[in-house]
PDB file of N, CA and C in Angstrom:
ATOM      1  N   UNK A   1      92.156  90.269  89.669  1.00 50.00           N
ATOM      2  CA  UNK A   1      91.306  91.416  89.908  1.00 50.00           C
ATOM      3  C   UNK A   1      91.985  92.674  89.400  1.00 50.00           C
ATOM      4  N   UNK A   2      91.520  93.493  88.825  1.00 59.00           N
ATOM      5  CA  UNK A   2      91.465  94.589  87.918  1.00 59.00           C
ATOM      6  C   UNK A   2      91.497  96.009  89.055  1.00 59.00           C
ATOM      7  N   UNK A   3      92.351  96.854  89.058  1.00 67.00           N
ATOM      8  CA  UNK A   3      92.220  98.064  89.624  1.00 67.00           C
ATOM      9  C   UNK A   3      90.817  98.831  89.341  1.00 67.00           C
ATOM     10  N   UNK A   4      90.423  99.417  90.752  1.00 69.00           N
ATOM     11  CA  UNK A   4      88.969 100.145  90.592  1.00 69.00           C
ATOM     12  C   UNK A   4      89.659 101.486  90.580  1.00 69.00           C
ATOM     13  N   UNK A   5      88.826 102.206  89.396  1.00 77.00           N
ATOM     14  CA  UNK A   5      89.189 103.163  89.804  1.00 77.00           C
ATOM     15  C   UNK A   5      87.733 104.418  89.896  1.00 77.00           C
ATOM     16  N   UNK A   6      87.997 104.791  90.584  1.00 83.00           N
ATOM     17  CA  UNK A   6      86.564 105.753  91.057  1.00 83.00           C
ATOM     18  C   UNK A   6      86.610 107.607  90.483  1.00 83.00           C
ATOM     19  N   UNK A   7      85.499 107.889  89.695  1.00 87.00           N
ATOM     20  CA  UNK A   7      85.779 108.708  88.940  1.00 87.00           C
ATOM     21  C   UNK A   7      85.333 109.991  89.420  1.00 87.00           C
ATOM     22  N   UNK A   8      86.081 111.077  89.377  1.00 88.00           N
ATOM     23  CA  UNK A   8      85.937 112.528  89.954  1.00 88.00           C
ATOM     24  C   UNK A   8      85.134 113.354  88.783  1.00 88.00           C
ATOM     25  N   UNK A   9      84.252 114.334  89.430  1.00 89.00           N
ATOM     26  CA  UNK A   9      83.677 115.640  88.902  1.00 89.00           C
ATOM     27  C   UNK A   9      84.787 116.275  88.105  1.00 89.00           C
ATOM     28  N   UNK A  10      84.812 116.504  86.983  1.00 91.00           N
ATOM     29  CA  UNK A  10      85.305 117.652  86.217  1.00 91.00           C
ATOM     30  C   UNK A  10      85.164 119.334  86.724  1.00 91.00           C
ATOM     31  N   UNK A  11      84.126 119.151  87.448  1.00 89.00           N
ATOM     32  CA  UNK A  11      83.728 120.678  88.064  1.00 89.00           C
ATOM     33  C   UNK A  11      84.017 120.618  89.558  1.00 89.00           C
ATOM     34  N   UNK A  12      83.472 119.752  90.333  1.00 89.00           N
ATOM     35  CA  UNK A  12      83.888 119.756  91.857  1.00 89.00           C
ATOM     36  C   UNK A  12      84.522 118.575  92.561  1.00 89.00           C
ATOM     37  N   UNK A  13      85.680 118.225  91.489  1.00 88.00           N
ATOM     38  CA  UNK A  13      86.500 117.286  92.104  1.00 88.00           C
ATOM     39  C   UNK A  13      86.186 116.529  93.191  1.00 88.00           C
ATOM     40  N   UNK A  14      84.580 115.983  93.196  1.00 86.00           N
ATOM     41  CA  UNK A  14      84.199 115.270  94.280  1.00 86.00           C
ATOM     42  C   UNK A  14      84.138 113.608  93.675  1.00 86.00           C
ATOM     43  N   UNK A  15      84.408 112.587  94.879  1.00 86.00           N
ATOM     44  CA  UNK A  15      84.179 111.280  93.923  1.00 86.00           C
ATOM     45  C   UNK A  15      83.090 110.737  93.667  1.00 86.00           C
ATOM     46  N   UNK A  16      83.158 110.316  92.447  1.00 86.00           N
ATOM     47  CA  UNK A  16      81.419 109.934  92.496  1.00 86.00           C
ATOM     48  C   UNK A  16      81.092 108.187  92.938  1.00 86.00           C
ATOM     49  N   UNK A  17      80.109 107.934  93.030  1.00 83.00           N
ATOM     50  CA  UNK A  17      79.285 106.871  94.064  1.00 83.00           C
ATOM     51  C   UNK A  17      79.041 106.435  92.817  1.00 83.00           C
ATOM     52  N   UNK A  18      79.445 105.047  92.358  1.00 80.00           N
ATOM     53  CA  UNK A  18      78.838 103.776  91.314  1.00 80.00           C
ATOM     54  C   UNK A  18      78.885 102.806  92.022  1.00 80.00           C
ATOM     55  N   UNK A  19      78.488 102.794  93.300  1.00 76.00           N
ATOM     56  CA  UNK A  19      78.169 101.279  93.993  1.00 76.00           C
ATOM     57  C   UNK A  19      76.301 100.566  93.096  1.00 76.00           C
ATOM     58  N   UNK A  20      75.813 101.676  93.223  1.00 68.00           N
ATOM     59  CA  UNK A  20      74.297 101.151  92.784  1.00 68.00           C
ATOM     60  C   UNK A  20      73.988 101.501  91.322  1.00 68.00           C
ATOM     61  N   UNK A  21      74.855 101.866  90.796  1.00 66.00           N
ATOM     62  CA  UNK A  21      74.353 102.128  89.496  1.00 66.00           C
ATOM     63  C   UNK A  21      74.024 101.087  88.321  1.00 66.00           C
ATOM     64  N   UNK A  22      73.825 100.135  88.735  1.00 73.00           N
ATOM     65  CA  UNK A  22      73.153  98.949  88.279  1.00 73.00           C
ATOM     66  C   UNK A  22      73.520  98.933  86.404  1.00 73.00           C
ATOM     67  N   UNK A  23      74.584  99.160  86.385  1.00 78.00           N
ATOM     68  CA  UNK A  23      75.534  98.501  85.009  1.00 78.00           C
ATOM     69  C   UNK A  23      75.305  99.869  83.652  1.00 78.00           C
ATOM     70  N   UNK A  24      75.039 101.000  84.701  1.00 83.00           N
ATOM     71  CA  UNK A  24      74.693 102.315  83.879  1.00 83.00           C
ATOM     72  C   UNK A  24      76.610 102.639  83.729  1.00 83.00           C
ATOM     73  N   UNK A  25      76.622 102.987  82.426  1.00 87.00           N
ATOM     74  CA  UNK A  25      78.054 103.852  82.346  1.00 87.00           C
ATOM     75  C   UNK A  25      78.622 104.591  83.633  1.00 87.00           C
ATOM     76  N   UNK A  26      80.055 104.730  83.364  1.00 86.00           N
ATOM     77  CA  UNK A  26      80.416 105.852  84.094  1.00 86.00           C
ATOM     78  C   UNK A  26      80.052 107.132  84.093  1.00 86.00           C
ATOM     79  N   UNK A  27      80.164 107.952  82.108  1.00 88.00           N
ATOM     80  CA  UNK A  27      79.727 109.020  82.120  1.00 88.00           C
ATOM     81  C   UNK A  27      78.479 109.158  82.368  1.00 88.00           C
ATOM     82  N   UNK A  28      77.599 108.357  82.457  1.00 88.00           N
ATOM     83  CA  UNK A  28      76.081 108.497  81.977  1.00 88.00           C
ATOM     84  C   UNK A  28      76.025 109.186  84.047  1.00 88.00           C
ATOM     85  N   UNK A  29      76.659 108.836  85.077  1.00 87.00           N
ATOM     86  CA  UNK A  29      76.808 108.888  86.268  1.00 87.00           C
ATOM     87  C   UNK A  29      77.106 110.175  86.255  1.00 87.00           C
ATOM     88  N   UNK A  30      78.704 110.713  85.683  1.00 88.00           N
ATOM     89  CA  UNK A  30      78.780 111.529  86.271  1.00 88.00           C
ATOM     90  C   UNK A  30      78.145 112.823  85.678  1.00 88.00           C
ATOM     91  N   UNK A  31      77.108 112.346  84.328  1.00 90.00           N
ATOM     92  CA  UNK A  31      76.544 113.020  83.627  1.00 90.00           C
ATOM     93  C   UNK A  31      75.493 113.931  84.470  1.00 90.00           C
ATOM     94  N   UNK A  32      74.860 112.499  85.371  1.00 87.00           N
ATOM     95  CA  UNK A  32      73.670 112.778  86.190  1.00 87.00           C
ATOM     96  C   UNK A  32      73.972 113.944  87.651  1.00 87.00           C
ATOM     97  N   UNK A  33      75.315 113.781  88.169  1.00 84.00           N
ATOM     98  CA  UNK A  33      75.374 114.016  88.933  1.00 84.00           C
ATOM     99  C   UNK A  33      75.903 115.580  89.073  1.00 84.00           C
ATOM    100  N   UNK A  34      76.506 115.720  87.906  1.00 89.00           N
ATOM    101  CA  UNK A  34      76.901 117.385  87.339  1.00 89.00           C
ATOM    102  C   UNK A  34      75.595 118.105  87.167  1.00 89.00           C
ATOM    103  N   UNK A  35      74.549 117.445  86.458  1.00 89.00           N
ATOM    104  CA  UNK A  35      73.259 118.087  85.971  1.00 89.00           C
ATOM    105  C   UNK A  35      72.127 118.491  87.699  1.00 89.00           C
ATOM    106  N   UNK A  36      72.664 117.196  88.745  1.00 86.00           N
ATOM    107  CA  UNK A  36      72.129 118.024  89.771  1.00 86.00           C
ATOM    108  C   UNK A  36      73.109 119.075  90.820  1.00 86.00           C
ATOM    109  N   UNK A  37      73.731 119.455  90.005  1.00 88.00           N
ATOM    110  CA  UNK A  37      74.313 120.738  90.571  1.00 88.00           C
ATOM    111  C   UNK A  37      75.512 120.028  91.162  1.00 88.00           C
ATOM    112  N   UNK A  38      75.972 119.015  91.163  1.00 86.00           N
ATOM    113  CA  UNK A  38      77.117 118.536  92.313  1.00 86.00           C
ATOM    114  C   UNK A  38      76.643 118.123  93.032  1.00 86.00           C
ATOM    115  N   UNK A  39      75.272 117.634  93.223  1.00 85.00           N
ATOM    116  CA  UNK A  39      75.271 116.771  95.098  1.00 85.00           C
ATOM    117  C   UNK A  39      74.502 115.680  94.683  1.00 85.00           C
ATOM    118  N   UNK A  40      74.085 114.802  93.897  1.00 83.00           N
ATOM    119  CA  UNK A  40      74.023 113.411  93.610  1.00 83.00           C
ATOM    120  C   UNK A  40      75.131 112.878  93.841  1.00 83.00           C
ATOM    121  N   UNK A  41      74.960 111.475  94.312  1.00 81.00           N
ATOM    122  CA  UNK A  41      76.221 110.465  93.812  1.00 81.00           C
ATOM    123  C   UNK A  41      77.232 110.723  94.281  1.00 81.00           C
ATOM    124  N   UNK A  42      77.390 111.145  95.549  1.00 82.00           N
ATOM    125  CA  UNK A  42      78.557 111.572  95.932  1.00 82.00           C
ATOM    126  C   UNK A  42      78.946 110.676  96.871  1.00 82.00           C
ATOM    127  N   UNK A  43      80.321 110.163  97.180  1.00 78.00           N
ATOM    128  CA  UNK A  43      81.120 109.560  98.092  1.00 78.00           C
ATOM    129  C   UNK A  43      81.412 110.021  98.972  1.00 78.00           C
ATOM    130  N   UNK A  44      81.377 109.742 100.419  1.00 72.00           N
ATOM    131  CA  UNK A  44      82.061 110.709 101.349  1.00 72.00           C
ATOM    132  C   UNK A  44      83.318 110.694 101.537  1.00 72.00           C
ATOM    133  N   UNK A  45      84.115 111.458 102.003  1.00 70.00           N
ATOM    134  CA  UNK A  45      84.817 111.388 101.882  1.00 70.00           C
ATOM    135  C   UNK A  45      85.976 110.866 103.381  1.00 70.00           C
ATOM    136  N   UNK A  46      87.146 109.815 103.304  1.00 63.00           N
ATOM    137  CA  UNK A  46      88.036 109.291 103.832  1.00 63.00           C
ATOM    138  C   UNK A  46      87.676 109.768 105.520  1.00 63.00           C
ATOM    139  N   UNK A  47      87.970 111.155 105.833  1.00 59.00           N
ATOM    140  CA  UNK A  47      87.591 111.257 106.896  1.00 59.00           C
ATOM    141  C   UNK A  47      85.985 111.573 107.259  1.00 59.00           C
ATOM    142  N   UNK A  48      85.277 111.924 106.608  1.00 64.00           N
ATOM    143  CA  UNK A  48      83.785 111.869 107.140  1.00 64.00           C
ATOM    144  C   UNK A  48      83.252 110.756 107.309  1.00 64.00           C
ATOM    145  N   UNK A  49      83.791 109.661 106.865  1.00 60.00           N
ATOM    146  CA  UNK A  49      83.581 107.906 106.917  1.00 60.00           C
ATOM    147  C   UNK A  49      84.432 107.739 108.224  1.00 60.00           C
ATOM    148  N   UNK A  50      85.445 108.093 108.177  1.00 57.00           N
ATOM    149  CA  UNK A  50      86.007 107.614 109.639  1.00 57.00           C
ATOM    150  C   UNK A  50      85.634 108.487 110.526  1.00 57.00           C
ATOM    151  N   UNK A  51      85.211 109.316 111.290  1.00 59.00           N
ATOM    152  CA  UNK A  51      84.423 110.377 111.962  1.00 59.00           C
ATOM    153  C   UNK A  51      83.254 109.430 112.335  1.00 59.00           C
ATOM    154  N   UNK A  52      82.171 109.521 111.031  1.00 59.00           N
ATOM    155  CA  UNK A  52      80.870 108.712 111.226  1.00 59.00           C
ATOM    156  C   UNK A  52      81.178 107.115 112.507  1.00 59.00           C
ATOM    157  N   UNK A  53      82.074 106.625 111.419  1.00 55.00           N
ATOM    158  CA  UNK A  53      82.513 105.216 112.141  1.00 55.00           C
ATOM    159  C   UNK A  53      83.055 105.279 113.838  1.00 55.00           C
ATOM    160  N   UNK A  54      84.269 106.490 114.110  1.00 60.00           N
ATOM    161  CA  UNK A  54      84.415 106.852 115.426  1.00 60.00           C
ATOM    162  C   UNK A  54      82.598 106.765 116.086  1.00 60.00           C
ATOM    163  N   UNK A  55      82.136 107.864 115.880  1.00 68.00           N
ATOM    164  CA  UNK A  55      81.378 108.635 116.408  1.00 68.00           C
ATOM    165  C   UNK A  55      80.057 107.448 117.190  1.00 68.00           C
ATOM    166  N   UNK A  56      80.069 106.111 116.217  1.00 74.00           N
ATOM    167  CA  UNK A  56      79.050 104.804 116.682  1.00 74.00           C
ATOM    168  C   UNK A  56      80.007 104.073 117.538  1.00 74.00           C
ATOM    169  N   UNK A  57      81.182 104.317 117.369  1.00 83.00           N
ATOM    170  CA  UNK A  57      81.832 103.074 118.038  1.00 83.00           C
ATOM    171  C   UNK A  57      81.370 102.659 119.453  1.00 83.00           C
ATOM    172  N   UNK A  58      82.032 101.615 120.213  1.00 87.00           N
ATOM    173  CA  UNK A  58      81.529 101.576 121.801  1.00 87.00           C
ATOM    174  C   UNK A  58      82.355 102.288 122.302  1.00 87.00           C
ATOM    175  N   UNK A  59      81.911 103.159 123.615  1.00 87.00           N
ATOM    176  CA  UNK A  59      82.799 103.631 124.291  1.00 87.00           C
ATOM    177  C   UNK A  59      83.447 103.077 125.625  1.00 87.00           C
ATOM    178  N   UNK A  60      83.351 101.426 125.183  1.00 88.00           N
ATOM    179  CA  UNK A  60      84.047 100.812 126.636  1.00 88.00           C
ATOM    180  C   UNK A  60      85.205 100.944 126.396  1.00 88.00           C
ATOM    181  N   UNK A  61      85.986 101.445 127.369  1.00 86.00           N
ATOM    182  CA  UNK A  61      87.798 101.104 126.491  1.00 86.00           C
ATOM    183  C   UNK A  61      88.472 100.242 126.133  1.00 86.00           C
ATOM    184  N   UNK A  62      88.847 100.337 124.801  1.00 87.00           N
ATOM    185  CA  UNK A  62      89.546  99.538 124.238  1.00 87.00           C
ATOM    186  C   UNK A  62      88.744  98.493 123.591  1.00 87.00           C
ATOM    187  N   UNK A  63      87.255  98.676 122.964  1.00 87.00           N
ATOM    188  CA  UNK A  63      86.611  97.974 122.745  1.00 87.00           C
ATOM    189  C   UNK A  63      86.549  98.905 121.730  1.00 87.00           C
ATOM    190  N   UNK A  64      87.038  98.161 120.686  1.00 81.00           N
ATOM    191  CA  UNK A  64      86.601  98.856 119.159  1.00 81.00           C
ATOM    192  C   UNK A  64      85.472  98.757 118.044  1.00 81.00           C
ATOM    193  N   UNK A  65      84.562  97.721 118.781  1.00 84.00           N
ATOM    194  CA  UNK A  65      83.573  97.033 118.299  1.00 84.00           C
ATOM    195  C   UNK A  65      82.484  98.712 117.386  1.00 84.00           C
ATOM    196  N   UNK A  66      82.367  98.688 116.443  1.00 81.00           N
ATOM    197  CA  UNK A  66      81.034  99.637 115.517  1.00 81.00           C
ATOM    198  C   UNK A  66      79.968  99.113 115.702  1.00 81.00           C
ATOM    199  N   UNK A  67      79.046  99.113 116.756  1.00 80.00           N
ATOM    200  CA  UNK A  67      78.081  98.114 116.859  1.00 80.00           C
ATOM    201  C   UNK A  67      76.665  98.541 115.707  1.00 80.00           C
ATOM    202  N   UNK A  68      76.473  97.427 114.737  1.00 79.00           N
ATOM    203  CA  UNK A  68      74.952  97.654 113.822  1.00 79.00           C
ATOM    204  C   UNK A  68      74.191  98.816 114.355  1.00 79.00           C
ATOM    205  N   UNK A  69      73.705  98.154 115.714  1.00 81.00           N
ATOM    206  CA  UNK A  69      72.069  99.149 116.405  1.00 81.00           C
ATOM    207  C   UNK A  69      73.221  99.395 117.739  1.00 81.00           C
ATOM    208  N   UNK A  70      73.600 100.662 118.066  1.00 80.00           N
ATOM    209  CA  UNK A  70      74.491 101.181 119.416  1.00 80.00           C
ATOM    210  C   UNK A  70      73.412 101.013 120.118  1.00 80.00           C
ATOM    211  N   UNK A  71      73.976 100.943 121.747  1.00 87.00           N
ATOM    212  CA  UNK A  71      72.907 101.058 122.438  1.00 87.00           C
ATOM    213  C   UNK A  71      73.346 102.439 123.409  1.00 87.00           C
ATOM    214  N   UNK A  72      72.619 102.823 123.648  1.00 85.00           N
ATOM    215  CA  UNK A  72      72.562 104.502 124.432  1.00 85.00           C
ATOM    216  C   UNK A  72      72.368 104.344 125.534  1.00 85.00           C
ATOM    217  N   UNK A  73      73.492 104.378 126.404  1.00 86.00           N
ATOM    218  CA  UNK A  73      73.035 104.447 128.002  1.00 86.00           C
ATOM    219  C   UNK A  73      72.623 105.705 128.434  1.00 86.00           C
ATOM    220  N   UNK A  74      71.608 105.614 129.229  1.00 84.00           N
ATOM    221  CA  UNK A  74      70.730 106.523 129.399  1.00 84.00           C
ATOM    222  C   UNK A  74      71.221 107.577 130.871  1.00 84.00           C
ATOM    223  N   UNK A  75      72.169 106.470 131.271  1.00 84.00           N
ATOM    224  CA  UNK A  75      73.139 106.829 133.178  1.00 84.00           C
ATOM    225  C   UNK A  75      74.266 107.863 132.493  1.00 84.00           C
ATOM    226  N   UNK A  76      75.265 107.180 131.939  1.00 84.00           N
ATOM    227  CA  UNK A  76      76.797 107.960 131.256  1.00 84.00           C
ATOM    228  C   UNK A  76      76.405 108.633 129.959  1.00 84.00           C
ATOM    229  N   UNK A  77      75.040 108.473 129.061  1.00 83.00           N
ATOM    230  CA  UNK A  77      74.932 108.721 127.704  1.00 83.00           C
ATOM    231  C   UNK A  77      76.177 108.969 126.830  1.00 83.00           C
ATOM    232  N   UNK A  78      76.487 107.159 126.582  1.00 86.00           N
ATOM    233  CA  UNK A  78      77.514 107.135 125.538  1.00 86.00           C
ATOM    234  C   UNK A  78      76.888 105.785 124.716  1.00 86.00           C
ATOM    235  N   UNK A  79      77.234 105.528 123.856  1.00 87.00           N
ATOM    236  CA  UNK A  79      76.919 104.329 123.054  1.00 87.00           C
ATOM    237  C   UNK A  79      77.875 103.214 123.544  1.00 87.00           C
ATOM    238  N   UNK A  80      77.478 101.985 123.289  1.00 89.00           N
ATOM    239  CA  UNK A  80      78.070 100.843 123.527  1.00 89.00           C
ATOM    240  C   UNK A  80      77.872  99.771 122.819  1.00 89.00           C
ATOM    241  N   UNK A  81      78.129  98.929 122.289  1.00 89.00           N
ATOM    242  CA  UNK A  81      78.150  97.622 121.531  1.00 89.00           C
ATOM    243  C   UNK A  81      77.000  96.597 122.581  1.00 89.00           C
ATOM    244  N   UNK A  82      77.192  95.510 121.802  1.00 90.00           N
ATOM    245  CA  UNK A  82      75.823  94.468 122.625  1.00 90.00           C
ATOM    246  C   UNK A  82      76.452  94.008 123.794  1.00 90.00           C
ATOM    247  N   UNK A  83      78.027  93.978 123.785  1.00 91.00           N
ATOM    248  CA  UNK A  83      78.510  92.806 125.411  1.00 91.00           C
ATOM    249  C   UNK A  83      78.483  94.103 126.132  1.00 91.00           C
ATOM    250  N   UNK A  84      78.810  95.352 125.628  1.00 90.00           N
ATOM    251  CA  UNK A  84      78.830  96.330 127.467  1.00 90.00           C
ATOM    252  C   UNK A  84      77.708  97.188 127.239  1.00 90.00           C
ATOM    253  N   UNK A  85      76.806  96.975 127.098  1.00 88.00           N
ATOM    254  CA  UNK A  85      75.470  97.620 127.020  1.00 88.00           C
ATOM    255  C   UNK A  85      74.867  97.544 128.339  1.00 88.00           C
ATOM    256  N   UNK A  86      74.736  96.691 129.071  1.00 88.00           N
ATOM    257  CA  UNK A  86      74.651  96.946 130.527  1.00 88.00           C
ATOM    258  C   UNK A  86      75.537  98.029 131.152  1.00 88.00           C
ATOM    259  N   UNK A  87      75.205  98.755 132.179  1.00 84.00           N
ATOM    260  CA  UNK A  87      75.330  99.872 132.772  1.00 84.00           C
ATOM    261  C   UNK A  87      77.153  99.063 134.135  1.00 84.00           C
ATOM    262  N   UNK A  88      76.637  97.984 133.940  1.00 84.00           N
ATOM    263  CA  UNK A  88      77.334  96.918 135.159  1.00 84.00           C
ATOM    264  C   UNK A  88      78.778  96.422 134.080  1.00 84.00           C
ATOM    265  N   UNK A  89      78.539  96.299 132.888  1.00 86.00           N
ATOM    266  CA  UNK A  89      79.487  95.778 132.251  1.00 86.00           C
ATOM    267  C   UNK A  89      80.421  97.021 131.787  1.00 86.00           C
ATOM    268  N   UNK A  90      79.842  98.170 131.901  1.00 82.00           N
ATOM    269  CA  UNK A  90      81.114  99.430 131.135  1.00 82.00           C
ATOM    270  C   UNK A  90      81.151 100.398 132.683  1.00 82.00           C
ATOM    271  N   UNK A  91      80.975  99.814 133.685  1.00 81.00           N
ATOM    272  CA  UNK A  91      81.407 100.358 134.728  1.00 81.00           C
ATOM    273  C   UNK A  91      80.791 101.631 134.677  1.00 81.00           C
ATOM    274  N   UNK A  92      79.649 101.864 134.738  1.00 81.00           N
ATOM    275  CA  UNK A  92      78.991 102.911 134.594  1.00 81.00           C
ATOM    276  C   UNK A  92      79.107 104.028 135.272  1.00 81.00           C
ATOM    277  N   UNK A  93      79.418 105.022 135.070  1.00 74.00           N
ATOM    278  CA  UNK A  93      79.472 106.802 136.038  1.00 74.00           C
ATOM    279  C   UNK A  93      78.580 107.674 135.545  1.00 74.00           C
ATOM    280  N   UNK A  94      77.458 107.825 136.449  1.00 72.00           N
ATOM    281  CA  UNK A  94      76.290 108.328 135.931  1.00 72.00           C
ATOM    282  C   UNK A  94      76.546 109.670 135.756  1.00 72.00           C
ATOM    283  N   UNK A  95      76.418 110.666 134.373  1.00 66.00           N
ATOM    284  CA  UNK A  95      76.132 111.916 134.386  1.00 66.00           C
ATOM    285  C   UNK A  95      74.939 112.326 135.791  1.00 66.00           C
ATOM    286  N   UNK A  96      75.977 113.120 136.513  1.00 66.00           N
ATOM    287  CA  UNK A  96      74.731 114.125 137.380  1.00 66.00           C
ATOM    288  C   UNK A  96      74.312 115.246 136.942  1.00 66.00           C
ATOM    289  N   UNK A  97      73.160 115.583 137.094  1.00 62.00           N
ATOM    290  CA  UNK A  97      72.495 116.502 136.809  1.00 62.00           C
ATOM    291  C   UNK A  97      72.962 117.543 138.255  1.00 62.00           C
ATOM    292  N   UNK A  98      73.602 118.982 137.590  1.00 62.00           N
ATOM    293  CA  UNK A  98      73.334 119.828 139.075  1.00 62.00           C
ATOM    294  C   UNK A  98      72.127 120.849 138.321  1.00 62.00           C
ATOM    295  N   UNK A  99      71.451 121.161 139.137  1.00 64.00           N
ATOM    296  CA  UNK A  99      70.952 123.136 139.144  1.00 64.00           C
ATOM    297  C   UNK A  99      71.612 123.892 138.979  1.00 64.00           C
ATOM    298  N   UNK A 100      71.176 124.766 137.827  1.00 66.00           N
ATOM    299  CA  UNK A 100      72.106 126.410 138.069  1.00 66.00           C
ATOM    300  C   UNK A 100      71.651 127.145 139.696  1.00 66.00           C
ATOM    301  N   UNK A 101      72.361 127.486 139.772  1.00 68.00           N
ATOM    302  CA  UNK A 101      72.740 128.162 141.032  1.00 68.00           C
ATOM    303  C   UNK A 101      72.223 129.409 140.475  1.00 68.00           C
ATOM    304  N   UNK A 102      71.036 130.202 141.243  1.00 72.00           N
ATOM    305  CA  UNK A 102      70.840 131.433 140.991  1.00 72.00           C
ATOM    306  C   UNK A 102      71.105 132.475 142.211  1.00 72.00           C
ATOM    307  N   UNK A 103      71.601 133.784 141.655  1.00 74.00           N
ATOM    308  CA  UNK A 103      72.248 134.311 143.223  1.00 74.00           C
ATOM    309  C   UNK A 103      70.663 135.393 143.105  1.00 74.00           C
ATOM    310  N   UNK A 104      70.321 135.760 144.251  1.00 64.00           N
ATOM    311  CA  UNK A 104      69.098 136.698 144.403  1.00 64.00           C
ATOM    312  C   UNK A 104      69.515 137.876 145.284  1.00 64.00           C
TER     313      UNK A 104
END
């Protein structure tokens, strides 16, 4: 296997995206993607991929699972994977709702 190497903007040193480019050149890519101003075809970048990926994970601890479809508990509102998606399995602590307190 052959080193990939993934090719940057001449103008906004961003990387460009040839996952789908269905056997079109490189330049012909980053041809396209300069001509829409810089925001075609763009890769995200290292940490906005890991952010995204945090941000689905489950929040049972120590369960690192990225689950496909999260499920949203509706008691703690955090996401969870398919085994602690029950409220009973991630030991659930329900957000309470208080009232603002108004002084008169």
């Amino acid at each position: 296997m052959g080193n990939v190497v993934i090719p940057k903007c001449p103008l906004c040193n961003q990387s460009i995206d040839l996952r789908r480019s269905e056997g079109e050149p490189v330049d012909v890519r980053v041809e396209r993607h300069i001509t829409s101003g810089c925001v075609a075809f763009v890769l995200p970048s290292e940490s906005e991929a890991l952010s995204r990926r945090r941000q689905h994970r489950c929040a049972y601890r120590h369960c690192r699972t990225v689950p496909v479809v999260p499920f949203w508990c509706k008691d703690c509102q955090k996401n969870f994977c398919v085994r602690h998606r029950s409220s009973y399995d991630h030991s659930c602590a329900p957000v309470l709702f208080t009232p603002p307190v108004t002084c008169h």
